[in-house]
Coordinates of C-alpha atoms in Angstrom, one line a residue:
M783 CA -56.5 -61.5 -85.7
S784 CA -53.1 -61.5 -87.4
L785 CA -50.1 -63.1 -85.7
E786 CA -47.6 -61.6 -88.2
E787 CA -44.8 -59.7 -86.8
P788 CA -45.0 -56.0 -87.8
T789 CA -43.6 -55.9 -91.3
P790 CA -40.8 -53.5 -92.0
G791 CA -42.2 -50.1 -93.0
S792 CA -42.5 -50.0 -96.8
A793 CA -40.1 -47.1 -96.7
T794 CA -37.4 -49.4 -95.4
E795 CA -37.8 -52.0 -98.1
V796 CA -35.6 -51.4 -101.1
G797 CA -37.5 -50.5 -104.2
V798 CA -40.8 -49.5 -102.6
T799 CA -42.2 -46.1 -103.7
E800 CA -45.6 -44.5 -103.5
Q801 CA -46.1 -45.3 -107.2
G802 CA -45.1 -49.0 -106.8
L803 CA -41.9 -50.8 -107.2
D804 CA -38.7 -49.1 -108.4
Y805 CA -37.0 -52.0 -110.2
D806 CA -33.9 -49.9 -110.9
A807 CA -33.4 -49.7 -107.1
I808 CA -33.9 -53.5 -106.8
E809 CA -31.3 -54.0 -109.5
S810 CA -28.9 -51.8 -107.6
L811 CA -29.5 -53.9 -104.5
L812 CA -28.6 -57.0 -106.4
G813 CA -25.5 -55.2 -107.7
D814 CA -22.9 -57.4 -109.4
L815 CA -25.1 -60.5 -108.9
V816 CA -27.2 -59.3 -111.9
V817 CA -26.0 -60.2 -115.4
G818 CA -29.1 -59.2 -117.3
R819 CA -32.7 -58.0 -117.1
E820 CA -36.0 -59.2 -118.8
S821 CA -39.5 -57.9 -118.7
H822 CA -42.2 -60.4 -118.0
V823 CA -45.9 -59.4 -118.1
N824 CA -46.3 -59.7 -114.3
A825 CA -43.0 -58.3 -113.2
E826 CA -39.4 -57.3 -114.1
S827 CA -37.0 -60.2 -114.0
F828 CA -33.3 -60.2 -113.1
V829 CA -30.9 -62.7 -114.6
V830 CA -28.3 -64.0 -112.2
R831 CA -25.4 -66.5 -112.5
P832 CA -26.1 -70.1 -111.5
D833 CA -23.6 -69.9 -108.6
R834 CA -25.2 -66.8 -107.0
V835 CA -28.8 -67.9 -106.5
A836 CA -28.8 -68.0 -102.7
A837 CA -27.2 -64.6 -102.4
A838 CA -29.7 -63.0 -104.7
L839 CA -32.7 -64.6 -103.0
D840 CA -31.3 -63.6 -99.6
R841 CA -31.0 -60.0 -100.6
L842 CA -34.5 -59.9 -102.1
K843 CA -36.0 -61.6 -99.0
N844 CA -34.2 -59.7 -96.2
R845 CA -33.6 -56.3 -97.8
A846 CA -36.4 -55.9 -100.3
G847 CA -39.2 -57.7 -98.4
F848 CA -39.9 -60.5 -101.0
D849 CA -40.7 -63.1 -98.4
H850 CA -42.9 -65.4 -100.4
L851 CA -41.4 -67.8 -103.0
S852 CA -44.5 -68.6 -104.9
C853 CA -43.1 -71.0 -107.5
V854 CA -40.0 -72.3 -109.3
T855 CA -40.3 -72.9 -113.0
A856 CA -37.8 -74.9 -114.9
Q857 CA -37.7 -75.1 -118.7
E858 CA -35.4 -75.9 -121.6
Y859 CA -34.5 -73.7 -124.6
E860 CA -32.6 -74.7 -127.7
D861 CA -29.4 -73.2 -126.3
R862 CA -29.9 -73.4 -122.5
F863 CA -31.8 -74.5 -119.4
E864 CA -33.5 -72.0 -117.2
S865 CA -35.0 -71.8 -113.7
I866 CA -37.3 -69.0 -112.7
Y867 CA -37.9 -68.1 -109.1
H868 CA -41.3 -66.2 -108.8
L869 CA -41.2 -64.0 -105.7
K870 CA -43.9 -61.9 -104.0
K871 CA -44.6 -60.3 -100.6
Y872 CA -47.1 -61.7 -98.2
A873 CA -47.9 -58.1 -97.2
D874 CA -48.6 -57.1 -100.8
P875 CA -48.5 -59.8 -103.5
T876 CA -48.8 -57.2 -106.2
H877 CA -45.1 -56.5 -105.5
E878 CA -43.5 -59.2 -107.6
V879 CA -40.1 -59.9 -109.0
N880 CA -38.6 -62.9 -110.9
L881 CA -35.1 -64.3 -110.7
V882 CA -34.0 -66.0 -113.9
V883 CA -31.1 -68.5 -113.7
P884 CA -29.8 -69.8 -117.0
T885 CA -27.5 -72.7 -117.2
G886 CA -25.7 -74.5 -120.0
R887 CA -27.0 -77.5 -121.9
E888 CA -24.2 -79.7 -120.9
N889 CA -24.6 -80.9 -117.3
P890 CA -27.1 -78.2 -116.3
H891 CA -26.8 -77.2 -112.7
S892 CA -27.3 -74.2 -110.5
Q893 CA -27.2 -73.3 -106.8
S894 CA -30.2 -74.3 -104.7
G895 CA -32.4 -71.7 -103.0
N896 CA -33.4 -74.0 -100.2
A897 CA -31.1 -72.3 -97.7
V898 CA -33.2 -69.1 -98.1
F899 CA -36.7 -70.5 -98.8
R900 CA -37.8 -74.0 -97.6
T901 CA -40.3 -73.8 -100.5
A902 CA -37.4 -74.4 -102.9
D903 CA -36.9 -77.9 -101.6
W904 CA -39.8 -79.7 -103.4
H905 CA -40.0 -77.2 -106.3
E906 CA -36.3 -77.9 -107.2
R907 CA -36.7 -81.6 -106.8
E908 CA -39.6 -81.4 -109.3
A909 CA -37.4 -79.3 -111.7
Y910 CA -34.7 -82.0 -111.4
D911 CA -37.2 -84.8 -111.9
L912 CA -39.0 -83.5 -115.0
V913 CA -36.4 -81.2 -116.6
G914 CA -33.1 -82.6 -115.3
I915 CA -31.5 -79.5 -113.8
E916 CA -29.3 -80.3 -110.8
Y917 CA -29.2 -77.9 -107.8
D918 CA -26.0 -77.7 -105.9
D919 CA -26.2 -77.8 -102.1
H920 CA -29.7 -79.1 -102.2
P921 CA -30.3 -81.2 -99.0
D922 CA -32.1 -84.1 -100.7
L923 CA -32.0 -83.9 -104.5
R924 CA -33.9 -86.9 -105.7
R925 CA -36.9 -87.5 -107.9
I926 CA -40.3 -86.5 -106.4
L927 CA -43.0 -87.4 -108.9
L928 CA -41.4 -90.3 -110.8
P929 CA -39.7 -93.4 -109.5
E930 CA -36.0 -93.3 -108.8
T931 CA -35.5 -95.8 -111.6
W932 CA -37.1 -93.6 -114.3
Q933 CA -34.9 -93.2 -117.3
G934 CA -34.7 -89.6 -118.7
H935 CA -36.5 -86.4 -117.8
P936 CA -40.0 -86.2 -119.4
L937 CA -40.1 -82.4 -120.1
R938 CA -36.8 -82.4 -122.0
L939 CA -37.0 -81.6 -125.7
D940 CA -35.1 -84.8 -126.6
Y941 CA -37.0 -87.1 -124.3
D942 CA -37.8 -90.4 -125.8
Q943 CA -41.4 -91.4 -124.9
E944 CA -40.8 -94.9 -126.4
Q945 CA -37.9 -95.7 -124.2
P946 CA -38.6 -98.7 -122.0
Q947 CA -38.6 -98.0 -118.3
V948 CA -36.7 -100.7 -116.3
V949 CA -37.8 -101.1 -112.7
A950 CA -34.9 -102.4 -110.6
F951 CA -35.4 -105.2 -108.1
R952 CA -35.0 -102.8 -105.2
E953 CA -38.2 -101.1 -106.2
H954 CA -40.0 -104.4 -105.5
A955 CA -38.5 -104.7 -102.0
N956 CA -40.9 -105.4 -99.3
P957 CA -41.7 -101.9 -97.8
L958 CA -42.7 -103.6 -94.5
Q959 CA -39.3 -105.2 -93.9
Q960 CA -38.2 -102.2 -91.9
D961 CA -41.3 -102.3 -89.8
Q962 CA -39.4 -103.3 -86.7
R963 CA -37.4 -101.7 -84.0
D964 CA -33.9 -100.7 -84.9
D965 CA -31.3 -102.7 -82.8
D966 CA -29.4 -99.5 -82.0
T967 CA -32.2 -97.1 -81.3
D968 CA -35.8 -97.1 -80.1
T969 CA -37.3 -96.1 -83.5
M970 CA -39.7 -98.0 -85.8
F971 CA -40.6 -97.4 -89.4
V972 CA -44.3 -97.4 -90.4
N973 CA -45.8 -97.0 -93.8
I974 CA -49.0 -94.9 -93.9
G975 CA -50.6 -95.3 -97.3
P976 CA -50.4 -95.1 -100.3
H977 CA -53.9 -96.6 -100.1
H978 CA -55.3 -95.5 -96.8
P979 CA -58.6 -93.6 -96.0
A980 CA -56.7 -91.0 -94.0
T981 CA -54.3 -90.0 -96.8
H982 CA -57.1 -88.4 -98.9
G983 CA -55.9 -90.1 -102.0
V984 CA -52.8 -92.0 -103.1
L985 CA -50.2 -90.6 -100.7
H986 CA -47.4 -92.6 -99.0
L987 CA -46.2 -91.2 -95.7
K988 CA -42.9 -92.8 -94.7
T989 CA -43.1 -92.4 -91.0
T990 CA -40.5 -93.0 -88.3
L991 CA -41.7 -93.4 -84.8
D992 CA -39.8 -92.9 -81.6
G993 CA -41.9 -94.9 -79.2
E994 CA -45.4 -93.6 -79.9
Q995 CA -44.3 -90.2 -81.2
V996 CA -43.5 -89.2 -84.7
A997 CA -39.8 -88.6 -85.2
D998 CA -39.8 -88.0 -89.0
V999 CA -42.3 -88.0 -91.9
D1000 CA -41.4 -88.1 -95.5
P1001 CA -44.4 -87.6 -97.8
D1002 CA -44.0 -89.7 -101.0
I1003 CA -46.1 -88.3 -103.8
G1004 CA -46.4 -88.9 -107.6
Y1005 CA -48.8 -91.9 -107.6
L1006 CA -51.3 -89.8 -109.5
H1007 CA -49.0 -87.8 -111.7
R1008 CA -50.6 -87.3 -115.1
C1009 CA -48.2 -84.7 -116.6
E1010 CA -51.0 -82.2 -116.9
E1011 CA -48.5 -79.4 -117.7
Q1012 CA -47.3 -81.3 -120.8
M1013 CA -50.9 -82.0 -121.9
C1014 CA -51.6 -78.2 -121.7
Q1015 CA -48.5 -77.5 -123.7
Q1016 CA -49.9 -79.8 -126.4
S1017 CA -53.3 -78.0 -126.4
T1018 CA -54.6 -74.7 -127.9
Y1019 CA -55.2 -71.7 -125.7
R1020 CA -58.7 -70.9 -126.8
H1021 CA -60.6 -74.2 -126.4
Q1022 CA -58.4 -77.2 -125.6
I1023 CA -56.7 -76.2 -122.2
M1024 CA -59.8 -75.1 -120.3
P1025 CA -61.2 -78.6 -119.6
Y1026 CA -57.9 -79.7 -117.8
P1027 CA -58.0 -77.3 -114.8
D1028 CA -61.2 -79.0 -113.6
R1029 CA -59.2 -82.2 -113.2
W1030 CA -56.4 -80.8 -111.0
D1031 CA -58.6 -80.3 -107.9
Y1032 CA -61.4 -82.6 -109.0
I1033 CA -63.3 -82.5 -105.7
S1034 CA -65.4 -79.4 -106.1
A1035 CA -63.1 -76.5 -107.0
G1036 CA -63.3 -76.7 -110.8
I1037 CA -64.3 -73.1 -111.6
L1038 CA -61.7 -71.8 -109.2
N1039 CA -59.1 -73.8 -111.1
E1040 CA -60.5 -72.6 -114.5
W1041 CA -60.2 -69.0 -113.3
A1042 CA -56.5 -69.5 -112.6
Y1043 CA -55.8 -70.5 -116.2
A1044 CA -58.3 -67.8 -117.6
R1045 CA -56.6 -65.0 -115.6
A1046 CA -53.1 -65.9 -116.8
A1047 CA -54.1 -66.4 -120.5
E1048 CA -56.3 -63.3 -120.6
D1049 CA -53.5 -61.1 -119.2
L1050 CA -51.0 -62.8 -121.6
A1051 CA -53.1 -62.1 -124.6
D1052 CA -54.7 -58.7 -123.4
I1053 CA -58.2 -60.0 -123.4
D1054 CA -60.9 -58.1 -121.5
V1055 CA -63.8 -59.7 -119.6
P1056 CA -67.2 -58.0 -119.5
E1057 CA -68.4 -56.8 -116.1
Y1058 CA -71.5 -59.0 -116.2
A1059 CA -69.4 -62.1 -116.8
Q1060 CA -67.1 -61.1 -114.0
I1061 CA -70.0 -61.2 -111.6
I1062 CA -71.1 -64.6 -112.8
R1063 CA -67.5 -65.9 -112.4
T1064 CA -67.3 -64.5 -108.9
M1065 CA -70.6 -66.0 -107.8
S1066 CA -69.8 -69.4 -109.3
A1067 CA -66.3 -69.4 -107.8
E1068 CA -67.6 -68.8 -104.3
L1069 CA -70.2 -71.6 -104.8
C1070 CA -67.2 -73.9 -105.5
R1071 CA -65.4 -72.6 -102.5
I1072 CA -68.3 -73.5 -100.2
A1073 CA -68.6 -77.0 -101.8
S1074 CA -64.8 -77.6 -101.3
H1075 CA -64.9 -76.4 -97.7
M1076 CA -67.9 -78.6 -96.9
L1077 CA -66.1 -81.6 -98.1
A1078 CA -62.9 -80.5 -96.2
V1079 CA -64.8 -80.2 -92.9
G1080 CA -66.7 -83.4 -93.3
T1081 CA -63.7 -85.5 -94.1
F1082 CA -61.7 -83.8 -91.4
A1083 CA -64.2 -84.9 -88.8
L1084 CA -63.9 -88.4 -90.3
D1085 CA -60.1 -88.3 -89.8
V1086 CA -60.2 -87.0 -86.3
Y1087 CA -62.8 -89.1 -84.6
G1088 CA -64.2 -91.4 -87.3
D1089 CA -67.5 -89.5 -87.6
F1090 CA -69.0 -91.1 -90.7
T1091 CA -72.6 -90.4 -89.6
A1092 CA -73.8 -86.9 -88.6
I1093 CA -71.0 -84.5 -89.7
F1094 CA -69.8 -86.3 -92.8
M1095 CA -73.4 -86.8 -94.0
Y1096 CA -74.5 -83.3 -93.2
A1097 CA -71.5 -81.9 -95.1
T1098 CA -72.2 -84.2 -98.0
R1099 CA -75.9 -83.1 -98.0
D1100 CA -75.1 -79.4 -98.1
R1101 CA -72.4 -79.9 -100.7
E1102 CA -75.0 -81.7 -102.9
I1103 CA -77.2 -78.6 -102.8
V1104 CA -74.3 -76.5 -104.1
Q1105 CA -73.5 -79.1 -106.7
N1106 CA -77.2 -78.9 -107.9
I1107 CA -76.9 -75.1 -108.2
L1108 CA -73.7 -75.4 -110.2
E1109 CA -75.1 -78.1 -112.3
D1110 CA -78.0 -75.8 -113.2
L1111 CA -75.6 -73.1 -114.1
T1112 CA -72.9 -75.1 -116.0
G1113 CA -74.7 -78.3 -117.2
Q1114 CA -72.0 -80.4 -115.4
R1115 CA -71.7 -81.7 -111.9
L1116 CA -67.9 -81.8 -111.3
M1117 CA -65.9 -81.1 -114.5
F1118 CA -67.7 -77.8 -115.2
N1119 CA -65.7 -76.5 -118.2
Y1120 CA -67.8 -73.3 -117.8
L1121 CA -65.3 -70.4 -118.1
R1122 CA -64.2 -69.2 -121.5
L1123 CA -61.3 -66.9 -122.3
G1124 CA -63.0 -63.5 -122.3
G1125 CA -66.0 -64.6 -120.2
V1126 CA -68.2 -67.6 -119.5
A1127 CA -69.8 -70.2 -121.7
W1128 CA -73.4 -69.1 -121.3
D1129 CA -75.7 -66.9 -119.2
L1130 CA -77.7 -68.0 -116.1
P1131 CA -80.3 -70.8 -116.7
D1132 CA -83.9 -70.0 -117.7
P1133 CA -86.1 -69.3 -115.9
R1134 CA -83.7 -67.0 -114.1
E1135 CA -86.2 -66.5 -111.3
E1136 CA -86.1 -70.1 -110.4
F1137 CA -82.2 -70.1 -110.3
F1138 CA -82.2 -67.0 -108.0
E1139 CA -84.9 -68.6 -105.7
K1140 CA -83.0 -71.9 -105.5
T1141 CA -79.7 -70.2 -104.7
R1142 CA -81.3 -67.8 -102.2
D1143 CA -83.0 -70.7 -100.4
F1144 CA -79.6 -72.3 -100.0
L1145 CA -78.1 -69.1 -98.6
D1146 CA -81.1 -68.6 -96.2
D1147 CA -80.7 -72.0 -94.7
L1148 CA -76.9 -71.7 -94.3
P1149 CA -76.7 -69.7 -91.0
A1150 CA -78.7 -72.3 -89.1
K1151 CA -76.7 -75.1 -90.6
L1152 CA -73.4 -73.5 -89.8
E1153 CA -74.5 -73.1 -86.2
E1154 CA -75.2 -76.8 -86.3
Y1155 CA -71.7 -77.5 -87.6
H1156 CA -70.2 -75.5 -84.8
D1157 CA -72.3 -77.4 -82.2
L1158 CA -71.1 -80.7 -83.7
I1159 CA -67.5 -79.9 -84.5
T1160 CA -65.9 -76.9 -82.9
G1161 CA -68.1 -77.1 -79.8
N1162 CA -67.3 -80.8 -79.4
E1163 CA -65.0 -81.5 -76.4
I1164 CA -63.4 -84.5 -78.0
F1165 CA -62.7 -82.6 -81.2
Q1166 CA -61.2 -79.8 -79.2
L1167 CA -58.9 -82.1 -77.3
R1168 CA -57.7 -83.7 -80.5
C1169 CA -57.2 -80.4 -82.5
V1170 CA -56.3 -77.6 -80.1
N1171 CA -52.5 -77.3 -79.9
T1172 CA -51.9 -80.1 -82.3
G1173 CA -50.3 -79.7 -85.8
V1174 CA -48.9 -76.3 -84.8
L1175 CA -47.5 -74.3 -87.7
E1176 CA -46.0 -71.0 -86.6
P1177 CA -46.3 -68.0 -89.0
D1178 CA -42.6 -67.7 -89.9
V1179 CA -42.4 -71.4 -90.7
A1180 CA -45.6 -71.3 -92.7
K1181 CA -44.1 -68.4 -94.8
S1182 CA -40.8 -70.2 -95.3
Y1183 CA -42.7 -73.2 -96.9
G1184 CA -44.9 -70.9 -99.0
T1185 CA -48.1 -72.0 -97.5
T1186 CA -51.3 -70.2 -98.5
G1187 CA -55.1 -70.4 -98.2
P1188 CA -56.7 -71.5 -94.9
V1189 CA -53.4 -73.1 -93.9
A1190 CA -51.6 -69.8 -93.9
R1191 CA -54.6 -67.8 -92.6
G1192 CA -55.0 -70.4 -89.7
S1193 CA -51.4 -69.4 -88.8
G1194 CA -52.3 -65.8 -88.5
I1195 CA -51.0 -64.7 -91.9
D1196 CA -53.4 -62.1 -93.4
Y1197 CA -53.0 -63.1 -97.1
D1198 CA -55.8 -63.5 -99.6
L1199 CA -55.4 -62.8 -103.3
R1200 CA -59.0 -61.9 -103.7
R1201 CA -58.3 -58.8 -101.7
D1202 CA -54.6 -58.3 -102.0
D1203 CA -54.2 -58.9 -105.8
P1204 CA -57.8 -58.1 -106.8
Y1205 CA -59.4 -59.7 -109.8
G1206 CA -63.0 -60.5 -110.9
Y1207 CA -65.7 -58.5 -109.1
Y1208 CA -64.3 -58.9 -105.6
P1209 CA -63.1 -55.3 -105.1
D1210 CA -66.6 -54.0 -105.5
L1211 CA -68.2 -56.3 -102.9
D1212 CA -68.3 -56.2 -99.1
W1213 CA -66.7 -59.1 -97.4
N1214 CA -63.8 -59.9 -95.0
V1215 CA -60.7 -62.0 -95.1
V1216 CA -60.8 -64.6 -92.3
V1217 CA -57.7 -65.0 -90.2
E1218 CA -57.3 -67.1 -87.0
D1219 CA -54.4 -67.0 -84.6
G1220 CA -54.3 -70.6 -83.2
C1221 CA -51.7 -71.9 -85.7
D1222 CA -53.1 -75.4 -85.0
N1223 CA -55.5 -78.0 -86.5
F1224 CA -58.5 -76.3 -84.8
A1225 CA -57.7 -72.9 -86.3
R1226 CA -57.7 -74.2 -89.8
V1227 CA -61.2 -75.7 -89.3
L1228 CA -62.4 -72.4 -87.9
V1229 CA -61.1 -70.5 -91.0
R1230 CA -63.0 -72.8 -93.4
L1231 CA -66.2 -72.5 -91.5
R1232 CA -66.0 -68.8 -91.3
E1233 CA -65.0 -68.5 -94.9
V1234 CA -68.3 -70.3 -95.9
E1235 CA -70.1 -67.4 -94.2
E1236 CA -68.0 -64.8 -96.2
S1237 CA -68.6 -66.7 -99.5
A1238 CA -72.4 -66.6 -98.8
K1239 CA -72.1 -62.8 -98.4
I1240 CA -70.3 -62.5 -101.7
I1241 CA -72.8 -64.8 -103.5
E1242 CA -75.8 -62.8 -102.1
Q1243 CA -74.4 -59.5 -103.4
C1244 CA -73.7 -61.1 -106.8
L1245 CA -77.3 -62.3 -107.0
D1246 CA -78.6 -58.8 -106.2
L1247 CA -76.4 -57.4 -109.1
L1248 CA -77.4 -60.1 -111.6
E1249 CA -81.1 -59.8 -110.8
D1250 CA -81.0 -56.0 -111.5
W1251 CA -78.7 -56.2 -114.5
P1252 CA -80.4 -54.7 -117.6
E1253 CA -81.2 -57.4 -120.1
D1254 CA -79.6 -55.6 -123.0
D1255 CA -76.3 -55.3 -121.2
R1256 CA -75.9 -59.0 -120.3
E1257 CA -72.6 -59.5 -122.2
I1258 CA -71.1 -62.9 -121.3
Q1259 CA -68.0 -62.9 -123.5
S1260 CA -65.7 -60.3 -125.1
N1261 CA -64.6 -60.6 -128.7
V1262 CA -61.7 -63.1 -128.7
P1263 CA -59.9 -64.2 -131.9
R1264 CA -60.9 -67.7 -133.1
T1265 CA -57.3 -68.8 -133.0
L1266 CA -55.3 -67.2 -130.2
K1267 CA -51.6 -66.6 -130.7
P1268 CA -50.0 -64.5 -128.0
E1269 CA -46.9 -62.6 -129.0
N1270 CA -43.7 -64.6 -129.2
D1271 CA -41.6 -65.0 -126.0
R1272 CA -44.1 -63.3 -123.6
E1273 CA -44.0 -64.7 -120.1
I1274 CA -46.5 -64.4 -117.3
Y1275 CA -47.2 -65.7 -113.8
R1276 CA -50.7 -65.1 -112.5
A1277 CA -52.6 -66.6 -109.5
V1278 CA -56.1 -66.7 -108.0
E1279 CA -57.2 -67.6 -104.4
A1280 CA -58.5 -71.1 -104.8
A1281 CA -60.2 -73.0 -102.0
K1282 CA -56.9 -74.5 -100.8
G1283 CA -54.7 -71.4 -101.4
E1284 CA -52.7 -69.7 -104.2
L1285 CA -53.2 -71.5 -107.5
G1286 CA -50.8 -70.0 -110.0
I1287 CA -50.1 -70.5 -113.7
Y1288 CA -46.9 -69.6 -115.5
I1289 CA -47.1 -69.4 -119.3
R1290 CA -44.5 -68.7 -122.0
S1291 CA -45.7 -68.1 -125.5
D1292 CA -43.8 -68.8 -128.7
G1293 CA -46.1 -67.1 -131.2
T1294 CA -48.1 -70.3 -131.9
D1295 CA -51.6 -71.2 -130.7
K1296 CA -50.1 -73.5 -127.9
P1297 CA -47.9 -72.5 -124.9
A1298 CA -44.2 -73.2 -125.1
R1299 CA -44.2 -73.8 -121.3
F1300 CA -47.1 -74.3 -119.0
K1301 CA -46.4 -74.5 -115.2
I1302 CA -48.9 -75.1 -112.4
R1303 CA -48.3 -73.7 -108.9
S1304 CA -50.5 -76.0 -106.8
P1305 CA -51.3 -74.7 -103.2
C1306 CA -51.6 -78.3 -102.0
F1307 CA -48.0 -79.0 -103.2
S1308 CA -46.5 -76.3 -101.0
N1309 CA -48.9 -76.9 -98.1
L1310 CA -48.1 -80.6 -97.9
Q1311 CA -44.4 -79.8 -97.8
A1312 CA -45.0 -78.3 -94.4
L1313 CA -46.4 -81.6 -92.9
P1314 CA -43.2 -82.8 -91.3
E1315 CA -42.8 -79.5 -89.4
M1316 CA -46.4 -79.9 -88.1
S1317 CA -46.0 -83.5 -87.1
E1318 CA -42.7 -84.1 -85.5
G1319 CA -43.1 -84.9 -81.8
E1320 CA -46.8 -85.5 -82.3
Y1321 CA -48.6 -88.9 -82.0
V1322 CA -49.8 -90.8 -85.1
P1323 CA -53.5 -89.8 -84.6
D1324 CA -52.3 -86.2 -84.5
L1325 CA -50.3 -86.8 -87.7
V1326 CA -53.5 -88.0 -89.4
A1327 CA -55.4 -84.9 -88.1
S1328 CA -52.6 -82.6 -89.3
L1329 CA -52.7 -84.1 -92.8
G1330 CA -56.5 -83.8 -92.8
S1331 CA -56.3 -80.1 -91.7
L1332 CA -54.2 -79.3 -94.8
D1333 CA -57.2 -80.4 -97.0
I1334 CA -55.0 -81.7 -99.9
V1335 CA -56.2 -83.4 -103.0
L1336 CA -53.6 -85.5 -104.7
G1337 CA -54.8 -84.7 -108.2
E1338 CA -53.5 -81.2 -107.6
V1339 CA -50.4 -82.2 -105.7
D1340 CA -49.2 -84.5 -108.4
R1341 CA -50.9 -82.8 -111.4

């Protein structure tokens, strides 16, 4: 059931026609705000002055229906800095537009988009941190991935990697010194993390309590930052980038991550993928989704009521079976490196019959196991008391923060890129998008459990197709040049539906065999940004449950 307010009829949204988007009409809507126009591979882009960003975003959101700010990319050219706001619609993500904001090399700054989209808050902080663009009117412009004491901005062309980093004394201040009641108020500061079992990795939650209730939460990230984007910019398209995506969400979602890069690079370089390889990609991606959701559910039960026995071990047991199947297919257990631009690395393992039988056995056992999960988790009274009506995230707030995946679908937002921006073999298969209307921690668990059922349906259909596929037509890769050099100055943003939400990649090519700019849109990054909205007024155990319900992995948040 969708909780979304009825969207304005397409006919009322500026630029919508039966044939698609009329970008001339959108340019007329922006009027004198536009100073130029560019064509990116995914959408038309309008160049606006740095002091008119909010006005342009407001018109695109409220009059043209672009209510989803997917990502903000910052980059540096020889003569300027640039911010790109990638906009879509939750109702139809194939409707895309980009807002390009150039600014000078001296003292680069432009207006913040935070007043229109809350998503812009963290994305602009990251742009300031790594590239050095300042955003006027930003409510809290400070570093987000690196310490405040860091010297320079690592993605700048003139960044000196040998420069010593001086850590000021205040960085060593005892973080516990404020763990006491304020003399003037009844609040108390509490550190949760960065090393804590409930934070799902190295995450520091600066929490202010009013009595026993959460008055404010400030997620402090960056402890795991590895500058994956810069490493991709130093690697070749064809062979060297593909191993990195496995390491963003290193839990179980490797092939989903690989597909995000493959989709962007293949569309950038006009590479086709054989139909047979698309089916293998679809099957293996859904196996990864099941493995990821199993771990999410098991660790969530651990967060909520410390269940380290039955549920956690059951989920780990079932995840292991999926990992075994993926290991048979890819030769690896976590870092698969299985997709190739234009297809997959190799065909199904021999003997094929054994692989089919093993996978079908897993699918046959799944319904009974899911029933068991529901008995243990969603049917458990304690679990219900802890999760129903806690961590509430209303649909309009979820949209403003750019949340996606089970977090958005648990808030009644009917948005899934597998159906709404089709790729792979999904359009030819019979399956449903799962949406729940609770908006709370309970609804997000229900979405994941029901999505496991839908993934099983997809895998079963893929197995039927692969079994019957003629041996002579089993083409696993298209013909891709040994050295891939996309045309100079092509730009693209493409995304897939990963286990945790929209995983997008922006690439700008410069005619060489390496990207000039590589930007990762992590679903966990945007989902985590909504945590304060979900937690304020709740109790600390509910804060822990809300964080667990987001199913973040810090490797993907920090990148």
